[in-house]
């Protein structure tokens, strides 16, 4: 039963495979050597060239991008070579290289592709499978956006990066920023229902952590968090519990922090006794008198700044006897960020106090970042299951018109009041800043459902989540064939 020989054989096969595949996995489809992409790619990226002045210009490189929809987003999708199938792929070329980009229309909408930094824009094309192209010399190193110039298309997702000057691994490092930390909390990260028990003493430990994470693709931000993730930990107690809260602020912090629980009956919700300087610890105890789903947040001036930077979470105070049983529970919080740079501007972004005071957000996000509930941690369920969403709106300022595209909410505990009868059969539910709702739905048709705020411009400013439902088709409820370019 020794696994040694098998592992050695697998390792040998894997290394052999990498030697065969690696040359093909570098770069786009080089031309004029397209007939032998492997050899061309090797020439393009050969180690003897890496980091050295080149004796002769690198061969021309060709990329093909197809327009289409991915989810509810418009996008360019790579065709062929390393970028095949990638949405808005990074296009890597060498400095001085001749670059050809072929744009193929995949959706029948009017599109083009422009790289203003190199003064090139394709013709506009609309017919499905029609093509347009640009050729230019990548004369300067750096990362440059390519995008569609049709009104709204860039905002709707048609944007990627041309990265010039990646001859050596060191240069690549300098140009392509490593993906920043994921600060978003997985919406499945919450404790399960409490056992049926009498009230008891519960200790809650919060740490105010200032961490740099990825706000969006190519965009980083220094978040202020509770326990390193956004939202902070989901706290679950029952009515009557005595909750002992400890807030620790590490010495590495730059700010004083605090916490205000909306579940607290008492001054400041705890904020008056938890103003905690770097290196300090504070605590207080409260009795959870009222059941419900409540926000907690930092309440150190400027409160708006501390909330915008990510200092919020929720506490569920279960009513006596708990909540009805469901198959899946998820923890989702909406908030908005106010950055100095415009939406999508790459690099590290700082908070804009002017935008914050004017209440003109740059980004709207679920669980702290634009990709939190799409590519990073989508919600999952199976046909036939019931799902409960603990949904909170941290603000700091905006009201959420919470909606799930393609679903009807079977029950909504409006304003997160768990002692009132829930609303039934709701399309969109209003959640105030600093408020919450508990939403329940049963899934009957498989597919991808989108969590949005139906103040729908916000979808183009980062606010979207996926609920992925697996299971057999239900043609008696929904019957249809996807249209061309609709993705899935
Ligand atoms: Cu704070």
CSV table of N, CA and C and ligand atoms in Angstrom, one decimal, residues 224 256-258 298 300 306 311, ligand 1:
chain,number,residue,atom,x,y,z
A,224,UNK,N,-9.8,49.6,7.6
A,224,UNK,CA,-9.8,49.5,9.0
A,224,UNK,C,-10.9,48.4,9.3
A,256,UNK,N,-7.3,55.7,17.1
A,256,UNK,CA,-8.1,55.1,18.2
A,256,UNK,C,-9.4,54.5,17.5
A,257,UNK,N,-9.9,53.4,18.1
A,257,UNK,CA,-11.1,52.8,17.5
A,257,UNK,C,-12.0,52.5,18.7
A,258,UNK,N,-13.3,52.1,18.4
A,258,UNK,CA,-14.3,51.9,19.4
A,258,UNK,C,-15.4,51.0,18.8
A,298,UNK,N,-17.6,50.9,14.3
A,298,UNK,CA,-16.7,51.8,15.1
A,298,UNK,C,-17.4,53.2,15.2
A,300,UNK,N,-15.7,56.2,16.4
A,300,UNK,CA,-14.7,57.2,16.7
A,300,UNK,C,-14.7,58.2,15.6
A,306,UNK,N,-14.5,56.0,9.7
A,306,UNK,CA,-14.2,54.6,10.3
A,306,UNK,C,-15.2,53.6,9.7
A,311,UNK,N,-15.1,49.4,9.2
A,311,UNK,CA,-15.3,49.0,10.6
A,311,UNK,C,-16.8,48.8,10.9
B,1,LIG,CU1,-12.4,52.9,14.1
